Short mmCIF file of C-alpha atoms in Angstrom, two decimals:
data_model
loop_
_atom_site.label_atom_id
_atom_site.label_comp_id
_atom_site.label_asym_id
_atom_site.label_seq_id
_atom_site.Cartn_x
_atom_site.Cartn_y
_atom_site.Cartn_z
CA UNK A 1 29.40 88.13 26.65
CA UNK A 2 27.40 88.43 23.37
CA UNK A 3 26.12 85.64 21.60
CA UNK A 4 27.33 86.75 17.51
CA UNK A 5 24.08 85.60 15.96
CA UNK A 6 20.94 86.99 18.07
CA UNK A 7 23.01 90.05 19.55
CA UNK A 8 21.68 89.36 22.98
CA UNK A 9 24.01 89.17 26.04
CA UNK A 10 24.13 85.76 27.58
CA UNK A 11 24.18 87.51 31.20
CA UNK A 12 21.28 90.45 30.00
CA UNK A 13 18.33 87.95 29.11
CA UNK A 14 15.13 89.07 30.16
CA UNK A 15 13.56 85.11 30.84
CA UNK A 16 16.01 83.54 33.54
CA UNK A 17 15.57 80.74 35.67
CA UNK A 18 16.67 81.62 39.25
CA UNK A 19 16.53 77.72 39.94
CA UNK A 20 18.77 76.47 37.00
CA UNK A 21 21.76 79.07 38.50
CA UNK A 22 22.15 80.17 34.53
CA UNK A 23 20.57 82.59 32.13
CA UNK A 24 17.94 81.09 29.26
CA UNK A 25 18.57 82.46 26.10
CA UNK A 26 16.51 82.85 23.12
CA UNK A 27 17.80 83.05 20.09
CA UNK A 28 16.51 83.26 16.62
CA UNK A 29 12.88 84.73 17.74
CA UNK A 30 10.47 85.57 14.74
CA UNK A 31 7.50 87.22 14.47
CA UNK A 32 4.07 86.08 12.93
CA UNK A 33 2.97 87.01 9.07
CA UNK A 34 0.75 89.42 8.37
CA UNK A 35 -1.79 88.20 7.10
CA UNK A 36 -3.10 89.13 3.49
CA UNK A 37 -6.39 91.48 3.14
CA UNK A 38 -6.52 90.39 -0.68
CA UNK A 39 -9.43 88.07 0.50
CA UNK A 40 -11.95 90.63 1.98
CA UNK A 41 -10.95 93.27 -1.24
CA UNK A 42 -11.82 90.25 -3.42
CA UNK A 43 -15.17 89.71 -1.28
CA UNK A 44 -16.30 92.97 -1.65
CA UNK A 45 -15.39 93.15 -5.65
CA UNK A 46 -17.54 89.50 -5.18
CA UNK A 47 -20.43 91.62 -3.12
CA UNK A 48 -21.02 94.51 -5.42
CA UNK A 49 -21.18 92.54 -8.30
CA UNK A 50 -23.70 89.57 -6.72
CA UNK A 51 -25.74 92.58 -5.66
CA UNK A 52 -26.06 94.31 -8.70
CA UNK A 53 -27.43 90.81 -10.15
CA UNK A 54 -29.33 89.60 -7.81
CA UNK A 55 -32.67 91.21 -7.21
CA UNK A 56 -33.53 93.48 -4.44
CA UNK A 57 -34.97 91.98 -1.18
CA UNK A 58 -38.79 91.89 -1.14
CA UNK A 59 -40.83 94.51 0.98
CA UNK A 60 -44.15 94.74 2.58
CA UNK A 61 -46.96 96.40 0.32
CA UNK A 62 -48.45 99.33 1.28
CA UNK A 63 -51.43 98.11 2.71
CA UNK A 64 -49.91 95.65 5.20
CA UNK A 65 -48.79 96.14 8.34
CA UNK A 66 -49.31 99.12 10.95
CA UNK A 67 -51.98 101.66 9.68
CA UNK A 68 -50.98 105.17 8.22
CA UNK A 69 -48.58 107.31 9.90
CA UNK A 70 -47.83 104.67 12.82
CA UNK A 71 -44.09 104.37 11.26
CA UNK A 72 -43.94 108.10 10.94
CA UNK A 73 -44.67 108.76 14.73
CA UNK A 74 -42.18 106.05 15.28
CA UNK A 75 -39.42 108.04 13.58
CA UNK A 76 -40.35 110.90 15.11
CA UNK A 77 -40.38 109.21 18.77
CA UNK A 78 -37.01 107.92 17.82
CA UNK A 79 -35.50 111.17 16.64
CA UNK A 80 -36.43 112.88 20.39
CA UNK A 81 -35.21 109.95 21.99
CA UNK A 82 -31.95 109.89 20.00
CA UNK A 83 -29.87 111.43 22.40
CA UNK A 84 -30.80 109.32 24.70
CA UNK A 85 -29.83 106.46 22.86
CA UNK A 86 -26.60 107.28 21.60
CA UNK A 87 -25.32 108.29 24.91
CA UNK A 88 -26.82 104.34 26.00
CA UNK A 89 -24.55 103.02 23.14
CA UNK A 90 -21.33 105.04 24.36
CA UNK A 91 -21.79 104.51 27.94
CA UNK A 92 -21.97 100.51 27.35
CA UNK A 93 -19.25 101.03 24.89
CA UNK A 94 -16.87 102.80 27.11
CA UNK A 95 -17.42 100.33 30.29
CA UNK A 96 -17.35 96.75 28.33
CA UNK A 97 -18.27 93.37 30.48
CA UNK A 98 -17.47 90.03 29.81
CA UNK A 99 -20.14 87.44 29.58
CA UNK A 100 -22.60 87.26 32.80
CA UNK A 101 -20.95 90.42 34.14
CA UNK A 102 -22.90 92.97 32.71
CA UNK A 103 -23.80 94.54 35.77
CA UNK A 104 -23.15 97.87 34.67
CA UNK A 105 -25.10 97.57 31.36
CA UNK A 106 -27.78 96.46 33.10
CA UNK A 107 -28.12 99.22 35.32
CA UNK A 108 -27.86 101.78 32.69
CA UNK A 109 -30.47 100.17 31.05
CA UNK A 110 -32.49 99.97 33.99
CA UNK A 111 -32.14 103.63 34.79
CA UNK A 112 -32.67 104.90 31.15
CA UNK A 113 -36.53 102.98 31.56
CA UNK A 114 -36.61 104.38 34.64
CA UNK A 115 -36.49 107.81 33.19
CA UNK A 116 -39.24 107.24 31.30
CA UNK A 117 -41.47 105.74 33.86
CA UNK A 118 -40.85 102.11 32.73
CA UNK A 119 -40.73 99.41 35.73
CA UNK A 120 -38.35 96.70 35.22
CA UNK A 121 -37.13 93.75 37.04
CA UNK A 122 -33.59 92.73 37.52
CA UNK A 123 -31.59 89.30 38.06
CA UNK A 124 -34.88 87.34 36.10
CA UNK A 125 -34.55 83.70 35.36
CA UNK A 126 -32.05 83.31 38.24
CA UNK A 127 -29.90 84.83 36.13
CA UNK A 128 -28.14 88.14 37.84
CA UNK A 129 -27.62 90.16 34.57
CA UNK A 130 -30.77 89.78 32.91
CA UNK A 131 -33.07 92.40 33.05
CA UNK A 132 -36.73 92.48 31.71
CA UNK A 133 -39.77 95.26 30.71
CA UNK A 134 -43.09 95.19 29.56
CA UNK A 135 -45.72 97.15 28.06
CA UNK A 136 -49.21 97.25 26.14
CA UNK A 137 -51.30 94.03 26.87
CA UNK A 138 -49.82 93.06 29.36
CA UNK A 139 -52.87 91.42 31.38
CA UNK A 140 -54.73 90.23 28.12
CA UNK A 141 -52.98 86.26 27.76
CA UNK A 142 -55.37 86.45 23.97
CA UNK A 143 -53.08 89.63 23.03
CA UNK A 144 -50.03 88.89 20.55
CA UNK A 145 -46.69 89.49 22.04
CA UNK A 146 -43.19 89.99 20.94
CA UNK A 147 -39.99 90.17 22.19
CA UNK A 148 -37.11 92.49 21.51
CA UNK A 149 -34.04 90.53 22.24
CA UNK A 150 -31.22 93.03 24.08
CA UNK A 151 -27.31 92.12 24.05
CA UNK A 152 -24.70 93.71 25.75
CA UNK A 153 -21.82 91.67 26.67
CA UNK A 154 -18.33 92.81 25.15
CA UNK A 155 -15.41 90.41 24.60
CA UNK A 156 -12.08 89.97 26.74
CA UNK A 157 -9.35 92.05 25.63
CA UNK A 158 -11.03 93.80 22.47
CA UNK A 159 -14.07 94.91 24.33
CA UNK A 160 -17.63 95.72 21.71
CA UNK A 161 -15.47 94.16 19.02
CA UNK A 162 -19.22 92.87 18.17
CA UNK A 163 -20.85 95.82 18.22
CA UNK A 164 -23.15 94.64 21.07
CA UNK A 165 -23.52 98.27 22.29
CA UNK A 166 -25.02 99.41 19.37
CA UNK A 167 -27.22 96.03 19.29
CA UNK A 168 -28.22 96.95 23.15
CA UNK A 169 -29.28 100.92 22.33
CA UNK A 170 -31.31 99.31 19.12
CA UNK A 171 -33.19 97.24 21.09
CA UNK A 172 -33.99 99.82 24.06
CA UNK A 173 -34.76 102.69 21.85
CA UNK A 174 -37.64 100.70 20.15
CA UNK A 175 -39.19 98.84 23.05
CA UNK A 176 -38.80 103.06 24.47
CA UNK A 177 -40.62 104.02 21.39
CA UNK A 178 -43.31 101.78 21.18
CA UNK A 179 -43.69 102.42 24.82
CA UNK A 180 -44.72 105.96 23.97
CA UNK A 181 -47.08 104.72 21.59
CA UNK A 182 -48.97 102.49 24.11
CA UNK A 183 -49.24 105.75 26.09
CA UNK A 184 -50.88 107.56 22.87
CA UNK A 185 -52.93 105.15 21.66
CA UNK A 186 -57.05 104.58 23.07
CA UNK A 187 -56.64 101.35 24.53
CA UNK A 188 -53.12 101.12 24.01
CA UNK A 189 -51.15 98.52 21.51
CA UNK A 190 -53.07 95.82 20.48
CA UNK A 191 -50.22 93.57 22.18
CA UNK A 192 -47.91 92.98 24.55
CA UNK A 193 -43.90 94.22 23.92
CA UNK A 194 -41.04 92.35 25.84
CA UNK A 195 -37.83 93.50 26.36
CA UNK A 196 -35.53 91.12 27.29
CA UNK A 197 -32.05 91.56 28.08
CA UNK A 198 -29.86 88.47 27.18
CA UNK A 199 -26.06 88.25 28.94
CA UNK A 200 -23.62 86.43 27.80
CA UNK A 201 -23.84 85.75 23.87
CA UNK A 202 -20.22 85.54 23.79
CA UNK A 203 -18.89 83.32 26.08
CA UNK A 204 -22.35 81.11 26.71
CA UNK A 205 -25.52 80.20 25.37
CA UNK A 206 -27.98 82.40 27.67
CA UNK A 207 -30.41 82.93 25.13
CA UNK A 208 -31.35 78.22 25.53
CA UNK A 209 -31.00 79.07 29.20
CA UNK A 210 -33.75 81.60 29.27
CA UNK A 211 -35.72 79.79 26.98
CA UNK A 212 -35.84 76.62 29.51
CA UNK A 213 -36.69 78.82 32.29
CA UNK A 214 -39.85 80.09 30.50
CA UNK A 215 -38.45 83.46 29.06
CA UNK A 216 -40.20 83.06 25.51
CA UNK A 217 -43.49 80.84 26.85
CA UNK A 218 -46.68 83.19 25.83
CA UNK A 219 -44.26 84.60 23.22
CA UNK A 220 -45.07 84.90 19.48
CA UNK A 221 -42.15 85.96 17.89
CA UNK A 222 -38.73 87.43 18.37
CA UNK A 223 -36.60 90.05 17.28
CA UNK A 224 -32.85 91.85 17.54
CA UNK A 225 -30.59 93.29 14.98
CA UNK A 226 -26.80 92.64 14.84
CA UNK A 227 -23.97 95.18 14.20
CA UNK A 228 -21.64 94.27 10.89
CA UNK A 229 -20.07 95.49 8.21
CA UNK A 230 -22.61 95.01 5.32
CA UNK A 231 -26.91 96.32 5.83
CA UNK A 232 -27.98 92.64 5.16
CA UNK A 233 -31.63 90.78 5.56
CA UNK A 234 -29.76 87.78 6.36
CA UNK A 235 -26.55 85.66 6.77
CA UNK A 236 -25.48 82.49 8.07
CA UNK A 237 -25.53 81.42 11.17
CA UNK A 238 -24.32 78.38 12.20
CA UNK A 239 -24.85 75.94 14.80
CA UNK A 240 -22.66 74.80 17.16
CA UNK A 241 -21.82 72.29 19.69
CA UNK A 242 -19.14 72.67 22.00
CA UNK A 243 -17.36 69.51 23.98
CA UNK A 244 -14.27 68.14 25.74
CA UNK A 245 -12.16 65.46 25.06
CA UNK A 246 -10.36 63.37 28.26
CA UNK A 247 -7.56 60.84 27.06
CA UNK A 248 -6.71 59.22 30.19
CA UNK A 249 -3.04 56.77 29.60
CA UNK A 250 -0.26 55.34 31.23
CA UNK A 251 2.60 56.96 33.09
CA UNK A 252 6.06 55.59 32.48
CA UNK A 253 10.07 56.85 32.52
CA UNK A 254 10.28 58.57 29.06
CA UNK A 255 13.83 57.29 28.68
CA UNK A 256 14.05 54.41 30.88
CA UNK A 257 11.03 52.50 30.22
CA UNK A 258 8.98 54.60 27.35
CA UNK A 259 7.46 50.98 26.38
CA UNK A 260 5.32 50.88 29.65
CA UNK A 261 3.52 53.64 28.71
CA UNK A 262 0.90 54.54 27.05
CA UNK A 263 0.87 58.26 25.24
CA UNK A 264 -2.58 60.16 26.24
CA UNK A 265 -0.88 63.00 24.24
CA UNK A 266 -0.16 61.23 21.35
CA UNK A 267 -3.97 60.50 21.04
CA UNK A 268 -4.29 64.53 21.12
CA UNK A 269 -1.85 64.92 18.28
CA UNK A 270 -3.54 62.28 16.74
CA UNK A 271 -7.28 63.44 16.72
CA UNK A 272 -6.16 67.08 15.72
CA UNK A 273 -3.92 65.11 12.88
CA UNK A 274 -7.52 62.94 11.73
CA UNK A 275 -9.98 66.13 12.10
CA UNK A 276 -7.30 68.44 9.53
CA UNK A 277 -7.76 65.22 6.85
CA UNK A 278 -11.27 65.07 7.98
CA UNK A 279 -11.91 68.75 6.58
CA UNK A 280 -11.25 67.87 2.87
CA UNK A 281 -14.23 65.79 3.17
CA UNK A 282 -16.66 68.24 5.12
CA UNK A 283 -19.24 70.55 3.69
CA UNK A 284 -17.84 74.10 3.05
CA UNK A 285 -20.14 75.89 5.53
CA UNK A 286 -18.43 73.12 8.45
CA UNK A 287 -16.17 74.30 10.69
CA UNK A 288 -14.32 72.06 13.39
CA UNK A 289 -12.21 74.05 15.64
CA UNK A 290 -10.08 72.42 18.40
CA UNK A 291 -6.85 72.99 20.96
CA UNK A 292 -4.67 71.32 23.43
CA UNK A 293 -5.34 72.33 27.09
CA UNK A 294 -3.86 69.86 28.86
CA UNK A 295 -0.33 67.42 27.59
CA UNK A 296 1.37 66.58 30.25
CA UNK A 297 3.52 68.42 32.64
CA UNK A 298 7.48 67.09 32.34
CA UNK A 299 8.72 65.92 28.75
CA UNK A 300 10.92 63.21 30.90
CA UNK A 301 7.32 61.61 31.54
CA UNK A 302 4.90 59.94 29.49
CA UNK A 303 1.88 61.85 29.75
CA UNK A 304 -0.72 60.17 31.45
CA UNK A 305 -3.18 62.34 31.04
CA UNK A 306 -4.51 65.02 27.66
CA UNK A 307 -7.23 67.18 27.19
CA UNK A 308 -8.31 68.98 24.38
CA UNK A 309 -11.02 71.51 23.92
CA UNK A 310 -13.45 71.17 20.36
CA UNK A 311 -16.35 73.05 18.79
CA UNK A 312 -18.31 71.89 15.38
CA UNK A 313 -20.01 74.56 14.08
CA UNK A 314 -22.39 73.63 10.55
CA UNK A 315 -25.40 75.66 8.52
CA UNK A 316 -28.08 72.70 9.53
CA UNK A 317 -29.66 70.96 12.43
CA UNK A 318 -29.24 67.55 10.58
CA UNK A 319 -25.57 68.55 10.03
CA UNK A 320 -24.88 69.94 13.03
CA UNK A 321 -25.69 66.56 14.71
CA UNK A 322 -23.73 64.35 12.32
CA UNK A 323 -20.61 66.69 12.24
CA UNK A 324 -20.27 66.10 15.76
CA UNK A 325 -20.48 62.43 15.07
CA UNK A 326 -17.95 62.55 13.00
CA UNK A 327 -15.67 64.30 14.70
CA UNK A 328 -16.25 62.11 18.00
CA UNK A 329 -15.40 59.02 15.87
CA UNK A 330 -12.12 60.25 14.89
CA UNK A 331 -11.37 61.25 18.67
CA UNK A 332 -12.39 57.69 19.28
CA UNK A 333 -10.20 56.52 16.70
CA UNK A 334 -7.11 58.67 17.80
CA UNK A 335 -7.64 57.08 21.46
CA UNK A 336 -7.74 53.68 19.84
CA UNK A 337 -4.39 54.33 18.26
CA UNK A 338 -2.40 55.31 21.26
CA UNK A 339 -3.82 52.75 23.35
CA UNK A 340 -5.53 55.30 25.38
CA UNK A 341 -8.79 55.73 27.55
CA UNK A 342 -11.29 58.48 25.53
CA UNK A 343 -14.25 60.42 27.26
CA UNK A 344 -16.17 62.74 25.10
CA UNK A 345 -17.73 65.67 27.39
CA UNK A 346 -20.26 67.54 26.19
CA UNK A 347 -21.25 71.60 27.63
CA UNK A 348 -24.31 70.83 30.06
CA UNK A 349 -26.11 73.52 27.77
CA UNK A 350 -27.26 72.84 24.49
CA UNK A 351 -25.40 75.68 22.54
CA UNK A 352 -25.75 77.15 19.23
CA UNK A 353 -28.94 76.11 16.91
CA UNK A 354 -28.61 77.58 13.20
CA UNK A 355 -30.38 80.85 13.02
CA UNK A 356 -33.80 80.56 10.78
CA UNK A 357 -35.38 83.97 10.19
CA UNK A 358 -38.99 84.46 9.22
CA UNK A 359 -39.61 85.74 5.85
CA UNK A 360 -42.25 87.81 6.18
CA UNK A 361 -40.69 89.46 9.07
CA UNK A 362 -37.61 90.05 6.91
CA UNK A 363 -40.28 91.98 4.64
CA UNK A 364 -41.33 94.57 7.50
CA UNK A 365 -37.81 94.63 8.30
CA UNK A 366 -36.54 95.84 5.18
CA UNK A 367 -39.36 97.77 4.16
CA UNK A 368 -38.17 99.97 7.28
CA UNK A 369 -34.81 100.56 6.64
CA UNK A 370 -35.84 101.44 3.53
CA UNK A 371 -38.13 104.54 5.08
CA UNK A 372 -34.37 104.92 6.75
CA UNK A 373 -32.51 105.17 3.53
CA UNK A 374 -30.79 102.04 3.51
CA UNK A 375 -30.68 99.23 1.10
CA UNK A 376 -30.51 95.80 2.86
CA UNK A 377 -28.78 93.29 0.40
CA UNK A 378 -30.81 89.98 -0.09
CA UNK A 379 -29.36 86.69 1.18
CA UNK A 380 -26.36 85.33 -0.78
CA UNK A 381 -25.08 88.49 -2.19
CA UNK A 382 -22.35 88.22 0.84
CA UNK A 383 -20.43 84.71 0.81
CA UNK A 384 -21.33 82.19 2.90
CA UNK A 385 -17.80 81.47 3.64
CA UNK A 386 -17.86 84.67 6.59
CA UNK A 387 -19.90 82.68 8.70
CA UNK A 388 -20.52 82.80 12.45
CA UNK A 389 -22.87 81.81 15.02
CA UNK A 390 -25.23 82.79 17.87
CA UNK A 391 -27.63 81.85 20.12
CA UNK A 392 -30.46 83.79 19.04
CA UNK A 393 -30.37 81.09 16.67
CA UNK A 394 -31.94 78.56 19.77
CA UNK A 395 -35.25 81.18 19.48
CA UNK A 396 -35.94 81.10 16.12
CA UNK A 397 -36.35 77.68 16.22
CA UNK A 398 -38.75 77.49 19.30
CA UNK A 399 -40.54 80.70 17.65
CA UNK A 400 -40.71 83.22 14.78
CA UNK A 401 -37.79 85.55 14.59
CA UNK A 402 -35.69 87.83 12.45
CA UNK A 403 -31.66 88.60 13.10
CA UNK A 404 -30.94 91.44 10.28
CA UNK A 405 -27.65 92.77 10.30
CA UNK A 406 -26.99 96.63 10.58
CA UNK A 407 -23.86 98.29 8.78
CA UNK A 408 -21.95 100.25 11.31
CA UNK A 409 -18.83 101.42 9.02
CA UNK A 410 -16.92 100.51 6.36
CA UNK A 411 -17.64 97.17 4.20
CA UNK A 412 -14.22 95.67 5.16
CA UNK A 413 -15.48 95.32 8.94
CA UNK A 414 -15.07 91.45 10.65
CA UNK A 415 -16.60 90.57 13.58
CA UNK A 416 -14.61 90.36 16.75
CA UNK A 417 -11.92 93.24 15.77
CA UNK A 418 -10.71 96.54 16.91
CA UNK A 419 -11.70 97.77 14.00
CA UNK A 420 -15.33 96.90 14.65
CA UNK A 421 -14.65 97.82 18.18
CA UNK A 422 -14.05 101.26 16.90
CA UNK A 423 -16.48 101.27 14.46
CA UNK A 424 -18.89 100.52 17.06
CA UNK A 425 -18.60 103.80 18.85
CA UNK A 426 -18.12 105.99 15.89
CA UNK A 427 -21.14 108.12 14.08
CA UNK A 428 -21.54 105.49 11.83
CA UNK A 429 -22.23 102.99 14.66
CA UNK A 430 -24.36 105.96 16.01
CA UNK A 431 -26.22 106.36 12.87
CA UNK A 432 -26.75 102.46 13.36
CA UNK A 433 -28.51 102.65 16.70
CA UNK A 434 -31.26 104.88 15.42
CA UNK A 435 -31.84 103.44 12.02
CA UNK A 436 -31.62 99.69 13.76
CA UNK A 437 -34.23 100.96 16.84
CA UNK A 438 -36.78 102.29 13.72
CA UNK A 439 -36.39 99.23 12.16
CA UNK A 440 -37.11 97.10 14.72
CA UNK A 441 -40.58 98.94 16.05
CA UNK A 442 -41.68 99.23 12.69
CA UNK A 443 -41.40 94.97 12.65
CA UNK A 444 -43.01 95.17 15.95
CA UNK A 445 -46.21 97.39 15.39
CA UNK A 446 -46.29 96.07 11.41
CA UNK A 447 -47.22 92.34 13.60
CA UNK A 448 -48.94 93.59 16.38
CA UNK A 449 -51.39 95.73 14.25
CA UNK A 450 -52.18 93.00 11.30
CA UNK A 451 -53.61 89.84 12.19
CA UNK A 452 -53.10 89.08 8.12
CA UNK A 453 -49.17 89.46 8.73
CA UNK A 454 -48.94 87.48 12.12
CA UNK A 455 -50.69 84.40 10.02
CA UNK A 456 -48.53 84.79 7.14
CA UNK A 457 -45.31 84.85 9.91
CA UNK A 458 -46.80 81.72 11.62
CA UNK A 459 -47.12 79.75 8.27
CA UNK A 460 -43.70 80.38 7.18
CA UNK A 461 -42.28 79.21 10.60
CA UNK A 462 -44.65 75.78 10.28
CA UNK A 463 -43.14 75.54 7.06
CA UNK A 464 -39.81 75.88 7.38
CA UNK A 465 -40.18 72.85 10.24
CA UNK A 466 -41.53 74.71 13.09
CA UNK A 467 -40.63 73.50 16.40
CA UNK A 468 -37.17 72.09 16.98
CA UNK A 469 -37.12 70.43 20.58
CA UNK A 470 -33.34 71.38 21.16
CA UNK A 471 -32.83 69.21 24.16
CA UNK A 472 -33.68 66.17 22.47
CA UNK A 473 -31.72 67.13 19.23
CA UNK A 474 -28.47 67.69 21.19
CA UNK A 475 -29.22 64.31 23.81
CA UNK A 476 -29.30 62.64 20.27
CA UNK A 477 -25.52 63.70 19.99
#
């Protein structure tokens, strides 16, 4: 038999119940919109024309930073080690790991130091996929350091649709070339170069774990680049805090006696209801992101218990922190409503802090990719609006750091698609590794060789509020 509207036979459907002794039908299925790209073409119209208005992004002078010719034997280093490098980035590209399984990315790491007579140390921190190098000053505590921050984790189901391959083959190829230079130099580099590999960006905050555990202590400053579809000095990150919410009611007949009850997914419905009238009212870099886990298991019983899983996300520290208040009043308030129990469950880990970058870092920064033939655009030429966040963002606020972004394709790239995933092992991304890896040593020797620099860094840091204790800030929460 064939029902006259959906064209499907009543005995042929593919979703049966073997217990209900009958076929389930559906009928009337649709698919999802597509969803417009007028917004991106309009943001890139919005880009070019911000750019070409705004000025240009400052740069070192001449006289600061590394002496003569250091950044030229760092190109050249790079160049030789090129292969090297892009065949890193494709490897990790064409073997992705989730989050705190990066046990393969590790080890190709590992054995690509190896090769160049680099020891290393695996599992560090207690933590199995984090893997750490060192070289110059190693024994002198007087000596500045940096550290070269290393992703590598892909995500589930898209794989490096963040372009953390190309990130992870930046950060080895300079810590690689500045190794080379330690070698050249009399006496070696006036400091000490960390690289530090840090799992699970995606799916955790590893980079606030490491930091607890001592990863950063005797550290000056920090940097990493990140893969996108713009050459940018910066962008914003935001902060985030991520949290559950347990409405606990009473269970009663949903036909016989529905006035016993008391709804604990009503009070669901009912927060996600208050936080979509909260939004009018929010700044427009907040973002409040929530979903329904757990409501109920029958319909024929009122659920006793619901669960829903949130994340606030805002530009400041301040904001972060009363965003979340917010929120958790109108969860309150929904539980309140239904008569319900409400327990507010914040992640164990502090997560994301906003990122703050170090100007006169930035200047190094972009007076390298300069020497590369790229053109970093200064901060607000890109909208605000295509924001995201990261935990690199819980170093720069313990310590001075940069997080540049590195084009690797075409201008219309987002974050966390194929399209980046594809982008990201593509000659473009490959272009991306070598250009990122120069830029990153020349920020590297630039501090190490110019005590004038590494004052100017630690001043801007002080000034922009130095020290953040994050455990306190998110126990205040």
């Amino acid at each position: 038999m064939r029902h006259a509207a959906s064209g499907l036979r009543l005995d042929e459907s593919p979703s049966a119940d073997p217990r209900a002794g009958g076929a389930i039908v559906s009928v009337g299925a649709t698919r999802p919109t597509v969803p417009t790209g007028a917004y991106i073409e309009h943001m890139r119209a919005e880009t070019r024309e911000r750019a070409a208005a705004l000025s240009a992004p400052p740069a070192l002078d001449a006289g600061q930073g590394s002496p003569p010719g250091r950044h030229e034997r760092l190109g050249r280093l790079l160049e030789g080690l090129g292969p090297e490098l892009v065949g890193l980035s494709h490897d990790i590209h064409d073997h992705p790991e989730t989050g705190w399984n990066e046990h393969y990315a590790m080890a190709a790491v590992g054995a690509l130091l190896e090769s160049h007579g680099i020891d290393h140390e695996d599992g560090v921190f207690d933590l199995a996929t984090a893997l750490r190098a060192e070289v110059g000053a190693i024994d002198d505590a007087r000596a500045p350091a940096v550290a070269i921050l290393c992703e590598y984790d892909a995500l589930p189901g898209i794989g490096h649709g963040c372009g953390h391959n190309v990130m992870c083959a930046q950060a080895v190829g300079a810590f690689l070339a500045l190794a080379a230079i330690d070698r050249e130099l009399d006496g070696g580099l006036p400091g000490r170069v960390v690289l530090q590999t840090t799992p699970a960006e995606e799916n955790s905050t590893c980079k606030e774990i490491l930091a607890r555990r001592g990863a950063f202590d005797g550290v000056d400053a920090a940097v990493m680049a990140h893969s996108y579809g713009y050459d940018l000095t910066r962008q914003t990150w935001l902060g985030a805090r991520r949290f559950r919410v347990v409405f606990t009611g009473v269970p009663a007949h949903a036909s016989a006696a529905p006035f016993m009850g008391r709804n604990a997914l009503d009070a669901a419905v009912l927060a996600l209801d208050g936080i979509s009238m909260l939004r009018q009212q929010l700044s427009p870099t907040d973002r409040v992101h929530a979903v329904i886990v757990d409501g109920g298991q029958v319909p024929n019983i009122i659920p006793q218990r619901a669960e829903v899983s949130a994340r606030v996300r805002s530009k400041y520290p301040e904001t972060l922190v009363d965003l979340f208040r917010r929120v958790s009043d109108v969860f309150r308030g929904a539980g309140l409503m239904a008569g319900v129990g409400v327990e507010i469950i914040a992640d164990g880990s502090p997560n994301e802090m906003p990122v703050r970058d170090n100007r006169p870092l930035l200047r190094s920064w972009v007076r390298a990719q300069r020497e590369r033939g790229r053109e970093p655009l200064p901060f607000g030429v890109v909208t605000e609006s295509i924001a995201a966040g990261t935990d690199f963002g819980n170093v720069s606020v313990r310590l001075p750091g940069i997080h540049p972004l590195v084009s690797v394709g075409d201008e219309s790239l987002m974050l966390h698609t194929r399209e980046m995933e594809e982008a990201a092992g593509s000659p473009t991304g490959d272009a991306a590794v070598l250009d990122g890896a120069y830029g990153l040593a020349a920020v590297v020797a630039d501090y190490l060789d110019d005590a004038d620099l590494r004052e100017q860094v630690r001043a801007d840091f002080e000034s922009e509020g130095g020290v953040i204790d994050v455990g306190a800030m998110f126990r205040s929460m």
